[in-house]
Coordinates of C-alpha atoms in Angstrom, one line a residue:
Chain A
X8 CA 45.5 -53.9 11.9
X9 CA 44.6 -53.7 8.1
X10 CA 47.4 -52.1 6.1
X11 CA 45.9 -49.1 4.4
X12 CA 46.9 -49.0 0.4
X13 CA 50.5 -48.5 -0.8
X14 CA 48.9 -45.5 -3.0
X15 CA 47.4 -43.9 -0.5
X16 CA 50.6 -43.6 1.6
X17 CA 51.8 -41.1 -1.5
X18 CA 49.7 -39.0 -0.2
X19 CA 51.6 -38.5 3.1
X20 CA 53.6 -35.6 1.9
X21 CA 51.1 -33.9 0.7
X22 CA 49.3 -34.8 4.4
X23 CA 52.2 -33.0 5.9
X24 CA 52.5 -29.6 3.8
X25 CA 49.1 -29.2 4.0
X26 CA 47.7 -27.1 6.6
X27 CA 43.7 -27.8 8.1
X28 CA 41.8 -26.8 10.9
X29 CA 41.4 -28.5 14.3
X30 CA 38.8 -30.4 14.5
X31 CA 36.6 -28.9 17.4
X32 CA 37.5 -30.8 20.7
X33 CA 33.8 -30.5 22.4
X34 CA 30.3 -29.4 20.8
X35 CA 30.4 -25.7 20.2
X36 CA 27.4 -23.6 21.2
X37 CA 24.8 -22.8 18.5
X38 CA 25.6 -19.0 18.5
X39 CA 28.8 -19.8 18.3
X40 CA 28.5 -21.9 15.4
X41 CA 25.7 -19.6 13.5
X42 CA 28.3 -16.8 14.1
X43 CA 31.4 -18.8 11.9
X44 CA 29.0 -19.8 9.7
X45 CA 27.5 -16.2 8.9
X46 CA 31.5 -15.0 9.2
X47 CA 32.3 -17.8 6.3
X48 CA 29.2 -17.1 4.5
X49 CA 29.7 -13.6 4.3
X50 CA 33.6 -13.2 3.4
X51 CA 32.7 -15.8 0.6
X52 CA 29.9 -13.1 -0.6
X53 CA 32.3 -9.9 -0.3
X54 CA 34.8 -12.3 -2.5
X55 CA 32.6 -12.8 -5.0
X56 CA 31.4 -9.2 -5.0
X57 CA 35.1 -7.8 -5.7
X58 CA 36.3 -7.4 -9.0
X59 CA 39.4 -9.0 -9.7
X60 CA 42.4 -6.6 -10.1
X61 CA 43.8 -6.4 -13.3
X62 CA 41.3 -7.4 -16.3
X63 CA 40.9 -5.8 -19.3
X64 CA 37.7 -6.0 -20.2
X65 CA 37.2 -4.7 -23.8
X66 CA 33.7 -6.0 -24.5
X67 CA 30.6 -7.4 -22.8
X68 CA 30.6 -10.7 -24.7
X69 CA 28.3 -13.0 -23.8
X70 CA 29.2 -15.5 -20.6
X71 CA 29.5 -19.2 -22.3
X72 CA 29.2 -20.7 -18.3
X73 CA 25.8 -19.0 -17.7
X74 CA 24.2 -21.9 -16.9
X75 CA 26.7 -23.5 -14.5
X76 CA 27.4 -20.4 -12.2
X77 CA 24.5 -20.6 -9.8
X78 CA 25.3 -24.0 -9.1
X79 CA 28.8 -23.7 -8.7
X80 CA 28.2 -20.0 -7.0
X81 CA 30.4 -18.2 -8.8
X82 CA 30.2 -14.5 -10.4
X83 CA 31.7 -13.7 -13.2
X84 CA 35.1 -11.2 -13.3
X85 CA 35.2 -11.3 -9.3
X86 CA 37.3 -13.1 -6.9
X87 CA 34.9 -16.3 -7.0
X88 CA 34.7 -16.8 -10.9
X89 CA 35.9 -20.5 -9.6
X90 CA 33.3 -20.7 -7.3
X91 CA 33.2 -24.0 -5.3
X92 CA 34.2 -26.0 -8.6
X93 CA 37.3 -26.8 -7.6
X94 CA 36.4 -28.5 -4.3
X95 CA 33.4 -30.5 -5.9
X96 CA 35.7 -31.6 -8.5
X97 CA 38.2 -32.5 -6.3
X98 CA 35.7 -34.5 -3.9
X99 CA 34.4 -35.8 -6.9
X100 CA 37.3 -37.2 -8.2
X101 CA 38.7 -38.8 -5.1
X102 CA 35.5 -40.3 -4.4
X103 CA 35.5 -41.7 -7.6
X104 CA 39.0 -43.3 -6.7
X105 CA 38.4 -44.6 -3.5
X106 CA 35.3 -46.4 -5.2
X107 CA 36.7 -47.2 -8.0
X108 CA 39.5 -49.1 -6.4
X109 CA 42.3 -47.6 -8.6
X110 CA 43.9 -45.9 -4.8
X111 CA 43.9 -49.6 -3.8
X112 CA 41.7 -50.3 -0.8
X113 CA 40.9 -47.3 1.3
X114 CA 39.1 -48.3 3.9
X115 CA 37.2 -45.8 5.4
X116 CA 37.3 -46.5 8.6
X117 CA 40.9 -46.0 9.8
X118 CA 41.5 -42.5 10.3
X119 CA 44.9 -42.4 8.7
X120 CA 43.8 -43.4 5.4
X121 CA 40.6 -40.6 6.0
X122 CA 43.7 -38.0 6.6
X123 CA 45.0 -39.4 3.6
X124 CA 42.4 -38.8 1.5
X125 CA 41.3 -35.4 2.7
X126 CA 45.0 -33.8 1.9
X127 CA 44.9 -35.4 -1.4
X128 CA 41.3 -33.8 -1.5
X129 CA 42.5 -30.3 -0.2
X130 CA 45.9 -30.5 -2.7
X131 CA 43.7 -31.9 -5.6
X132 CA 41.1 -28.8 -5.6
X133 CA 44.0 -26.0 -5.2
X134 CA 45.6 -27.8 -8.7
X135 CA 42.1 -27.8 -10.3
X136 CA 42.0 -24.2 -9.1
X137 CA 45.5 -23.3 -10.2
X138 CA 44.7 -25.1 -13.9
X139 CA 41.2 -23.8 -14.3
X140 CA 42.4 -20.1 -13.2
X141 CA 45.3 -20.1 -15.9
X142 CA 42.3 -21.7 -18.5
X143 CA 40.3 -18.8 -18.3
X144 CA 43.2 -16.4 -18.6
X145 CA 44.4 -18.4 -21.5
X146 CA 41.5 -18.5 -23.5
X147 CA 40.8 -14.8 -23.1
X148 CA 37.9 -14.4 -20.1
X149 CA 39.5 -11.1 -19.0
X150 CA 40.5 -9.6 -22.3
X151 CA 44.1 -9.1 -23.7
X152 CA 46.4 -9.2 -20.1
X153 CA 49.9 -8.6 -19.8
X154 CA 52.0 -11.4 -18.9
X155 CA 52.0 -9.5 -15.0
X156 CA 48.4 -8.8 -14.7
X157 CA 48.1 -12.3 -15.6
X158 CA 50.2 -13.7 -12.7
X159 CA 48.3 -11.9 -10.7
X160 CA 45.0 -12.9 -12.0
X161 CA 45.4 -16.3 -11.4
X162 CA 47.0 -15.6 -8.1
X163 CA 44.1 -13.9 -6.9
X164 CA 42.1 -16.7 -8.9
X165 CA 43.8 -19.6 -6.6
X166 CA 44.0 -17.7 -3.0
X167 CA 40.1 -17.2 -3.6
X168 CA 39.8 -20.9 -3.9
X169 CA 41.9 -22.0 -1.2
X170 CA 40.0 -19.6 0.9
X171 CA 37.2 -21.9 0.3
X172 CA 38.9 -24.8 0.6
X173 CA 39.8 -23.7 4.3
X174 CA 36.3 -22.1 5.0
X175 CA 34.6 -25.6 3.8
X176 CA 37.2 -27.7 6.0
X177 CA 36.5 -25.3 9.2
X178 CA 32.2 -25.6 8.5
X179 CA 32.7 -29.3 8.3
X180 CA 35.0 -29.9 11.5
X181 CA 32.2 -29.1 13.7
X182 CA 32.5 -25.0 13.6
X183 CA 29.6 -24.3 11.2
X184 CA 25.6 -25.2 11.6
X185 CA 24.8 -28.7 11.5
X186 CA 21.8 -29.9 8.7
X187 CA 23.9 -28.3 5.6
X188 CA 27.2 -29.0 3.9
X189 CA 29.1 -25.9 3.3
X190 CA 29.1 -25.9 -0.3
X191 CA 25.4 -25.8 -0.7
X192 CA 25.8 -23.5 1.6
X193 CA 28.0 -21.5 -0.2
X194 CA 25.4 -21.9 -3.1
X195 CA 22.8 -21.5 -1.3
X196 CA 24.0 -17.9 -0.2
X197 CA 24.8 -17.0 -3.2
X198 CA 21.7 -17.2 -4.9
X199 CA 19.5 -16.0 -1.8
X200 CA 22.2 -12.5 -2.3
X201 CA 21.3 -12.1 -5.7
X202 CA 17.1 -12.7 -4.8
X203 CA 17.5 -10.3 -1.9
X204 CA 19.3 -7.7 -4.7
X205 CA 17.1 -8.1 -7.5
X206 CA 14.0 -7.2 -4.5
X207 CA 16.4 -4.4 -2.1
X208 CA 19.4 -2.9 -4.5
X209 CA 19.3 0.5 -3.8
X210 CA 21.7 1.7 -7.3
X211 CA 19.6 3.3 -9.2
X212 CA 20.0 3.4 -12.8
X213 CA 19.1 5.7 -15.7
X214 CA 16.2 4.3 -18.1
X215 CA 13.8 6.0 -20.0
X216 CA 11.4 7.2 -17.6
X217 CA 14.3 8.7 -15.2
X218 CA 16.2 7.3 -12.4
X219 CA 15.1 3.7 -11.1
X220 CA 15.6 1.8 -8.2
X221 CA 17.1 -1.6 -9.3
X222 CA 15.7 -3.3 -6.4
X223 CA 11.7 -4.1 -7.6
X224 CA 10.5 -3.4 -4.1
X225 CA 12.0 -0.1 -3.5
X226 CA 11.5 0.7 -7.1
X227 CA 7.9 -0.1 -6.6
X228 CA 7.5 1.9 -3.3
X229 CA 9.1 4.6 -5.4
X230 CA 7.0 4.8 -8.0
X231 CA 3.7 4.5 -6.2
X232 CA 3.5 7.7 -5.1
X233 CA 3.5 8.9 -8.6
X234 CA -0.1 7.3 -9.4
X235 CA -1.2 3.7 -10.0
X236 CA -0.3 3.6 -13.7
X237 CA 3.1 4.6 -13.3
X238 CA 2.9 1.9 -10.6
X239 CA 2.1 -1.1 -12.7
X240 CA 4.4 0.0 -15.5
X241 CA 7.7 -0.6 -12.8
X242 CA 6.0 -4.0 -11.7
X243 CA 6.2 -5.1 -15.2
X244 CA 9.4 -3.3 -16.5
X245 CA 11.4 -5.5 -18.9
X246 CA 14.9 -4.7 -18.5
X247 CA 15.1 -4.6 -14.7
X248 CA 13.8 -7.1 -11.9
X249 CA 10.5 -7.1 -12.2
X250 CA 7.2 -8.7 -10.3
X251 CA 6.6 -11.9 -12.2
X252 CA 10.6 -12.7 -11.8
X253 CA 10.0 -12.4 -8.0
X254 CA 6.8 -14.0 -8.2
X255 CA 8.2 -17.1 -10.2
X256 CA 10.9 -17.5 -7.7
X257 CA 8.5 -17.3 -4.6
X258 CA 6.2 -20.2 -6.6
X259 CA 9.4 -22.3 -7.1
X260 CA 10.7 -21.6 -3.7
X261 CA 7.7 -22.6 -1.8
X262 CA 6.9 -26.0 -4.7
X263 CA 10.6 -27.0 -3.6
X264 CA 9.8 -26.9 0.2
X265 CA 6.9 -28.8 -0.2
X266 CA 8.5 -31.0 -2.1
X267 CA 11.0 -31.6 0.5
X268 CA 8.5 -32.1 2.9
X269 CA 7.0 -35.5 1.0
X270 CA 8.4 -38.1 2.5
X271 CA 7.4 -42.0 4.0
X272 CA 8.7 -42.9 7.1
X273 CA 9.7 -45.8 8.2
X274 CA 9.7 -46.2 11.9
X275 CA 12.9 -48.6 13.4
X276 CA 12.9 -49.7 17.0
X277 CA 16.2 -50.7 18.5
X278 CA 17.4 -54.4 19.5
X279 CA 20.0 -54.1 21.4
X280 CA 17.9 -54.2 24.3
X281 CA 18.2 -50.2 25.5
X282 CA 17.0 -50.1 29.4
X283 CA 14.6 -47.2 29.7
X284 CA 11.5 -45.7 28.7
X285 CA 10.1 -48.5 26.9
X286 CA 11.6 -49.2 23.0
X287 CA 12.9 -46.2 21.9
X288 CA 12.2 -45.5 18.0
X289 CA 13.4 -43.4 15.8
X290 CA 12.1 -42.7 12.4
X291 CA 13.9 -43.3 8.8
X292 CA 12.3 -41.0 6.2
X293 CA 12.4 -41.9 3.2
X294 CA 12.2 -38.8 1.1
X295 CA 10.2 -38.2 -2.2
X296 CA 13.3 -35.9 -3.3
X297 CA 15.7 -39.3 -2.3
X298 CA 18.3 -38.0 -4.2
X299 CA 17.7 -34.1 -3.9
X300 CA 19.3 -32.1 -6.3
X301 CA 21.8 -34.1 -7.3
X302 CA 20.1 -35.0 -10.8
X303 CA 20.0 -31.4 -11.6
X304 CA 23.4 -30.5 -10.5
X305 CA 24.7 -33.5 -12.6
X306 CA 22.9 -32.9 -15.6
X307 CA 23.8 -29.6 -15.3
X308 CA 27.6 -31.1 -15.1
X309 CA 27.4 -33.6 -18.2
X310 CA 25.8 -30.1 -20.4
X311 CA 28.4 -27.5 -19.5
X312 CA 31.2 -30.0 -20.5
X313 CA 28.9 -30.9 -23.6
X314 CA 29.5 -27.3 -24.3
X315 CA 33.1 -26.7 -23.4
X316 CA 33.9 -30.0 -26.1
X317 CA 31.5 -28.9 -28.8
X318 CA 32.5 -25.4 -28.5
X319 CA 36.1 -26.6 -28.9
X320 CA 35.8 -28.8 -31.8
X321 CA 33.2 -25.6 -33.4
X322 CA 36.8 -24.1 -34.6
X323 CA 37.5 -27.9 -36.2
X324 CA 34.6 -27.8 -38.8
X325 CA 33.7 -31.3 -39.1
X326 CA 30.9 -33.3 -39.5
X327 CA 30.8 -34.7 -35.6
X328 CA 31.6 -31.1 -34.9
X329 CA 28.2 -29.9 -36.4
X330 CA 26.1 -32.5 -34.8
X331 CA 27.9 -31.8 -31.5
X332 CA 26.6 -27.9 -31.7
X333 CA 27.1 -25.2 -33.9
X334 CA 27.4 -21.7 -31.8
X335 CA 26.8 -18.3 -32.8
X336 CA 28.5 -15.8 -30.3
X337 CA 28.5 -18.4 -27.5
X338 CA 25.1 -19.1 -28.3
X339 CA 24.5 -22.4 -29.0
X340 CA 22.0 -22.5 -32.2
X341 CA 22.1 -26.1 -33.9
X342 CA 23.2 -29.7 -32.8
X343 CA 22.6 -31.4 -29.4
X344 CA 24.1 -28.5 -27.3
X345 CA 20.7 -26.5 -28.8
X346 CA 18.5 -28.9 -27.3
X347 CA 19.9 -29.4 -24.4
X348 CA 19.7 -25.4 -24.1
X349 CA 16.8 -24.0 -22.7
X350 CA 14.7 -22.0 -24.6
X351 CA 14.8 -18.7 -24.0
X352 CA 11.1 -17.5 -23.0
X353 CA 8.0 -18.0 -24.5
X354 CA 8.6 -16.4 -28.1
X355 CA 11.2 -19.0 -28.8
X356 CA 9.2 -21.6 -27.6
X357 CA 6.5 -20.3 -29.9
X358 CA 9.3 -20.2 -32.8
X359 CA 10.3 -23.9 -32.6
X360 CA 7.8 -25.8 -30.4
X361 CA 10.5 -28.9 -31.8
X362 CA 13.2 -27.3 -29.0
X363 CA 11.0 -27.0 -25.9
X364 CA 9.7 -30.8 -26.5
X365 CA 13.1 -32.1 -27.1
X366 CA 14.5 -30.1 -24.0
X367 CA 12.1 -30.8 -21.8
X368 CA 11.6 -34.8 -22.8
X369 CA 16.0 -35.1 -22.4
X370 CA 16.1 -33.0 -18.7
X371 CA 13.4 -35.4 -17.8
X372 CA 14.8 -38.8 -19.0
X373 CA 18.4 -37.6 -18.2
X374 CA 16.7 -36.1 -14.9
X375 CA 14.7 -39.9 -14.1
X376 CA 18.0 -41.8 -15.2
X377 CA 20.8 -39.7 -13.3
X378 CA 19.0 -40.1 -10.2
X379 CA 18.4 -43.8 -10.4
X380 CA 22.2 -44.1 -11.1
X381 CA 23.4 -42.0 -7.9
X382 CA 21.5 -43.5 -6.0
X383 CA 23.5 -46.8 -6.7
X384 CA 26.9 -44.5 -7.1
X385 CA 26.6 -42.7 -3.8
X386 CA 25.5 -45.5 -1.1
X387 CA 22.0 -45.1 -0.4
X388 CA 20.7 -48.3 -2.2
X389 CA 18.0 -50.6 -0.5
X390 CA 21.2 -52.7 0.7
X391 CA 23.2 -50.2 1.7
X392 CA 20.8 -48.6 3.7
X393 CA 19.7 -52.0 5.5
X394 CA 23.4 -52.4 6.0
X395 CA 23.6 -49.2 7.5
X396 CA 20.4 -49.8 9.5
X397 CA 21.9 -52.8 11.2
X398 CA 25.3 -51.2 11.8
X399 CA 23.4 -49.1 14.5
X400 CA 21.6 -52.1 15.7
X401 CA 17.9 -50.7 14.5
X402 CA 15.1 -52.7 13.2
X403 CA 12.0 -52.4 11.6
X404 CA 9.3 -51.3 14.0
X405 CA 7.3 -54.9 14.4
X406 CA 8.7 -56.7 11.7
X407 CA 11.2 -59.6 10.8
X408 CA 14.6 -59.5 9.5
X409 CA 14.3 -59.2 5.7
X410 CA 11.4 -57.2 6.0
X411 CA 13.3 -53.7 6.5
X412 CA 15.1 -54.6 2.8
X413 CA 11.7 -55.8 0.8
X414 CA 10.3 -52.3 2.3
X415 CA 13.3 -50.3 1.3
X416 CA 13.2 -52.0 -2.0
X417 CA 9.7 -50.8 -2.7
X418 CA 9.8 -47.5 -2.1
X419 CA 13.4 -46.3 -2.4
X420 CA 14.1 -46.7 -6.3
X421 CA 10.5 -45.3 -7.1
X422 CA 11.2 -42.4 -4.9
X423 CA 14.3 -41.9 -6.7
X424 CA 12.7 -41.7 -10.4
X425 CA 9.7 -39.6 -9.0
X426 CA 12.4 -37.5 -7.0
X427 CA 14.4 -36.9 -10.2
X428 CA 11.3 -36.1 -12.3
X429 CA 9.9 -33.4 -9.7
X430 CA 13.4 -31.7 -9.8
X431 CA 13.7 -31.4 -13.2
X432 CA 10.3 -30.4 -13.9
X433 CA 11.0 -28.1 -11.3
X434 CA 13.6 -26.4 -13.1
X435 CA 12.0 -26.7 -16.1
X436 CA 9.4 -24.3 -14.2
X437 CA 11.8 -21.7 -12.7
X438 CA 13.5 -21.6 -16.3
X439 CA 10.7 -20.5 -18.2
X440 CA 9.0 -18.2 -15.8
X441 CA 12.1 -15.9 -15.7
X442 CA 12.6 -16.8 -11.4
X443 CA 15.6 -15.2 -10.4
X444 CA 18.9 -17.2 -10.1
X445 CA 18.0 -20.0 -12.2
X446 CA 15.8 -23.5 -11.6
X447 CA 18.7 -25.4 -10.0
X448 CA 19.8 -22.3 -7.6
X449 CA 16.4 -21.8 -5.9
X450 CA 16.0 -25.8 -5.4
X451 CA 19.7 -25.7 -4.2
X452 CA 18.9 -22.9 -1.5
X453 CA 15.2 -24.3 -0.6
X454 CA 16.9 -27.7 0.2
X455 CA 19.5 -26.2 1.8
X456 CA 17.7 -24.2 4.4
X457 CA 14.8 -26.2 4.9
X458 CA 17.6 -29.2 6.1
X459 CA 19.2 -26.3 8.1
X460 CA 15.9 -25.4 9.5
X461 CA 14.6 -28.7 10.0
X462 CA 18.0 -29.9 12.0
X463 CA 18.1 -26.8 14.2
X464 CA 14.3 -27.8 15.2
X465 CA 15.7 -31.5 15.7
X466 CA 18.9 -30.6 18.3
X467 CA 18.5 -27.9 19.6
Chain B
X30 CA 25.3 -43.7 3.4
X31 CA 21.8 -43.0 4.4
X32 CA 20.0 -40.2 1.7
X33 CA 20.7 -36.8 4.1
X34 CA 22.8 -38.7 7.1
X35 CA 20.2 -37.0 9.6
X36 CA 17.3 -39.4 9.9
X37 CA 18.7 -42.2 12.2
X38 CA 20.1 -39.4 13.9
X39 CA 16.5 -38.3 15.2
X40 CA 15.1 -39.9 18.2
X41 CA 16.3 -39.9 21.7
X42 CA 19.5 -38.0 22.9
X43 CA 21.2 -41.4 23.8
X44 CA 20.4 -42.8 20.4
X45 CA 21.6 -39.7 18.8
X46 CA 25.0 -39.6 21.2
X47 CA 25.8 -43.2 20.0
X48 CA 24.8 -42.7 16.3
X49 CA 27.0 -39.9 16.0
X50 CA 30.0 -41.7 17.4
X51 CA 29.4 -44.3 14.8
X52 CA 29.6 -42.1 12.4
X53 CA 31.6 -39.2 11.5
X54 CA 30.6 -35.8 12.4
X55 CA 30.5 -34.8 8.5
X56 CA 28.0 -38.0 7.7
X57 CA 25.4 -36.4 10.1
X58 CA 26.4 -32.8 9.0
X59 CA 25.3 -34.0 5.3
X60 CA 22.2 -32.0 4.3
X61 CA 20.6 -31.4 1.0
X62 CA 22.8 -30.1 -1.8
X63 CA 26.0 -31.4 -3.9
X64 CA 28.5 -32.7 -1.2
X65 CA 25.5 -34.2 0.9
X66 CA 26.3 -36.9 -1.3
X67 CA 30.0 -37.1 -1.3
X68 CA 31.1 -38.1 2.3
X69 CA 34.0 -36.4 2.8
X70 CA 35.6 -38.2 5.6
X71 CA 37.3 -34.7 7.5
X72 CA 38.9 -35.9 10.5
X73 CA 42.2 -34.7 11.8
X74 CA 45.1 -34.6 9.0
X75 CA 48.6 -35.0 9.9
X76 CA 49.5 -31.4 8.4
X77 CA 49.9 -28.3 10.4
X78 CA 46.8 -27.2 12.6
X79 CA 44.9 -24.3 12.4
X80 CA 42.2 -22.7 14.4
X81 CA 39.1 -21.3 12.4
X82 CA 39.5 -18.0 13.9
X83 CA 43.3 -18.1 11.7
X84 CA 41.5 -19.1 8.5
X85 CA 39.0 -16.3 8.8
X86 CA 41.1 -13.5 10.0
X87 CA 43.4 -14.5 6.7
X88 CA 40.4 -14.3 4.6
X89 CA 39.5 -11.1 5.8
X90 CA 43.5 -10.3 4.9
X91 CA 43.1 -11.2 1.8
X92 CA 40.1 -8.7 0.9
X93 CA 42.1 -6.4 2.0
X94 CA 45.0 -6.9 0.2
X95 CA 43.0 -7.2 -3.1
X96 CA 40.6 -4.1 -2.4
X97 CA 44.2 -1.9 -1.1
X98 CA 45.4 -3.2 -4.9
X99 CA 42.3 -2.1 -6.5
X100 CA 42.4 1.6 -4.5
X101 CA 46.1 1.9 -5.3
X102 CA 45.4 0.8 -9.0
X103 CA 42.9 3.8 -9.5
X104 CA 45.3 6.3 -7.5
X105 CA 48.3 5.6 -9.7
X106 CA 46.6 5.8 -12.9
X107 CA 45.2 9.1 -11.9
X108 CA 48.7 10.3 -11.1
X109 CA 49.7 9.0 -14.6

């Protein structure tokens, strides 16, 4: 038997403190699985709908993470301010060991080193949760707290998180629907609650002309009875949801699911000489959107900690400091973290056309070059595909040996630039019309249902 | 691992049945979004067990504890 890695074994405490749920012994029924997955989906939308006790807000300043909450669904001053950024992180980083070789070898296959890995995984994301909790009290997020209130803030902080933790581990041993990972999910959710709000919310607020409906369709209904005119001036009211935000998101919704749609398949036979019905085949798609959001998501990554540094060294005043970014009220307004901001609606674009060229040109480069790069970083090459492929015994459909790699090799890295390009010109599109919950949200949440909609047609 | 884990998967039930014991349940769970990518490799841990039900019924707790602080908060500075 191969010896798994002297590191890895460090990990067996932590295997044994750390509570997980039982894997599910035989294939749970479908209602029985959509109901745990609604049940996780829904506490983790009441958590990140309740306030977190003991803040001090004084002031309304503006929110320096804007850009990364949808994708790491989390809502500011509530119970999921972390969102799922501590369990990405942590899978992250103990991906990037195992690959990296620094754990020793890990090989995947033995199921004591996969224990292994997923305590160190679990423990790792409750310490990211616990540091970035006391980082945000630290640096002020909640205004001036008590040394108590703090406590308790970060308290709250971390038991939200390792709520997650446990509600991702029990969607993931077999409990949840099959087609989505629970942390899109999780994001997915999110932004579909805040669409479904900016159309239904039924708190009405106090503007000019009188009480308003938040939600635009209600508001609408509302208002119609009171004459056409009045009609069209709710459709287009600026301060509140209004029709071209819900328009824009239904546009990007529906581009993203046709997107995801695109694909070339590539039909494989099996040889290991099945008795039956004739050669069974199943079909290998290889998807324009190869790499699916993930260029996004990571560009999104590499900008927020462009921000966090530059924002850091804006208090040092030197020259790499300036070229970094120069803020203005957590607004970034020179340097590279300004272009790499988007602009903000079409005056501004109007005001410096040099912005929205640069912006768009680096999402689409980084866009193009991040999703090349995963594709290599996250196993889904040409070769370890065909590897993969003739793991289960499958071949190409009429063909010879090599021919399932020269195929792979011609479509799969094109598929991943084109892939990359399409989502971030996709964003580029939901940023600028105003659709609700950001680019990188409604791609997130198209992706993620259309997979869960496309699996439940597959299985059951 | 293969883009979303779910295309050899496909195909006839016995195909499926032996794929997925090749793999692991969370490599054909993988759909679109951030962890589709990272294959995290959740099998039994050595750690204590719980059932899901546990983990939900402590979430649940938990609201409760926080709104009960909130509710209790508001009454107590009233009183003040």
């Amino acid at each position: 038997m191969v010896r798994s890695s002297q590191a890895l074994q460090l990990f067996r405490l932590v295997a044994a403190l750390m509570p997980s749920v039982r894997r599910a012994d035989r294939t749970i029924q479908f209602r029985q699985r959509a109901l745990y997955t609604g049940l996780s989906v829904s506490v983790f939308l009441v958590c990140s709908h309740l306030p977190l006790y003991g803040t001090n807000f004084t002031s309304t300043a503006a929110d320096p993470l804007y850009y990364v909450r949808t994708i790491l669904a989390s809502s500011r001053g509530t119970l999921m301010e972390l969102g799922v950024a501590p369990i990405v992180t942590a899978g992250t980083v103990m991906q990037l060991l195992a690959g990296s070789g620094l754990l020793g070898r890990v090989d995947q296959s033995v199921r004591e080193d996969r224990e292994l890995m997923d305590a160190g995984r679990k423990a790792l994301a409750l310490a990211i949760a616990v540091g970035e909790a006391a980082a945000h009290v630290a640096l002020g997020a909640y205004g001036a707290v008590g040394p108590f209130n703090s406590a308790l803030i970060v308290l709250q902080l971390v038991s939200a998180s390792a709520i997650v933790v446990f509600i991702e581990d029990l969607l993931e041993k077999g409990y949840g629907l099959r087609g989505a990972s629970a942390v899109s999910l999780l994001a997915a959710t999110s932004t579909c609650g805040k669409v479904m709000w900016h159309a239904f919310s039924p708190v009405t607020i106090n503007t000019g002309r009188g009480p308003e409906f938040e939600g635009l369709v209600l508001a609408a209904v509302h208002r119609a009875f009171l004459g056409a005119d009045k009609l069209v001036a709710t459709l287009l009211r600026q301060h509140l949801p209004n029709m071209t935000q819900l328009l824009a998101t239904g546009v990007v919704m529906l581009t993203a699911v046709f997107l995801e749609g695109l694909r070339v398949p590539l039909p494989l036979r099996h040889t290991d000489g099945r008795r039956g019905r004739g050669t069974t085949t199943t079909i290998f798609p290889i998807k324009l959107l190869y790499t699916s959001t993930m260029p996004v998501v990571l560009h999104s990554a590499v900008v927020s900690f462009l921000y966090m540094v530059s924002q850091l060294l804006h208090r040092g005043q030197f020259l790499g400091a300036r070229l970094l970014g120069t803020w203005k009220d957590a607004v970034p307004v020179g340097g590279l973290a300004y272009y790499v901001t988007p602009p903000a609606g079409l005056a501004h674009v109007a005001a410096d056309p040099a912005h929205a060229v640069v912006y768009v040109l680096l999402l689409l480069a980084s866009c193009a070059m991040l999703s090349r790069a995963w594709v290599e970083a996250s196993g889904s090459s040409a070769k370890d595909v065909v590897r993969q492929i003739a793991d289960q015994r499958l071949a190409v459909q009429g063909g010879r040996e090599g021919d399932v790699y020269s195929k792979l090799k011609r479509y799969i890295p094109t598929a991943a630039l084109l892939g990359g390009l399409c989502v971030g010109g996709l964003t580029i599109l939901a940023d600028t019309t105003g659709a609700i919950g950001s680019g990188t949200g409604i791609l997130l949440a198209a992706t993620t249902v259309y997979n869960l909609v496309d699996n439940f047609k597959k299985q059951d | 691992m293969v883009a979303n884990g779910d295309a050899p998967a496909r195909g006839t039930a016995a195909a499926a049945a032996s794929l997925r014991r090749r793999r692991t349940t969370s490599g054909a769970a993988a759909g679109g979004g951030a962890s589709s990518m990272l294959q995290f490799y959740t099998d039994e841990a050595a750690g204590r067990k719980m059932s899901p039900n546990t983990v939900l019924i402590m979430s649940i707790g938990f609201i409760a504890v926080v709104a009960m602080l909130h509710v209790f908060g508001k009454l107590y500075r009233t009183a003040n």
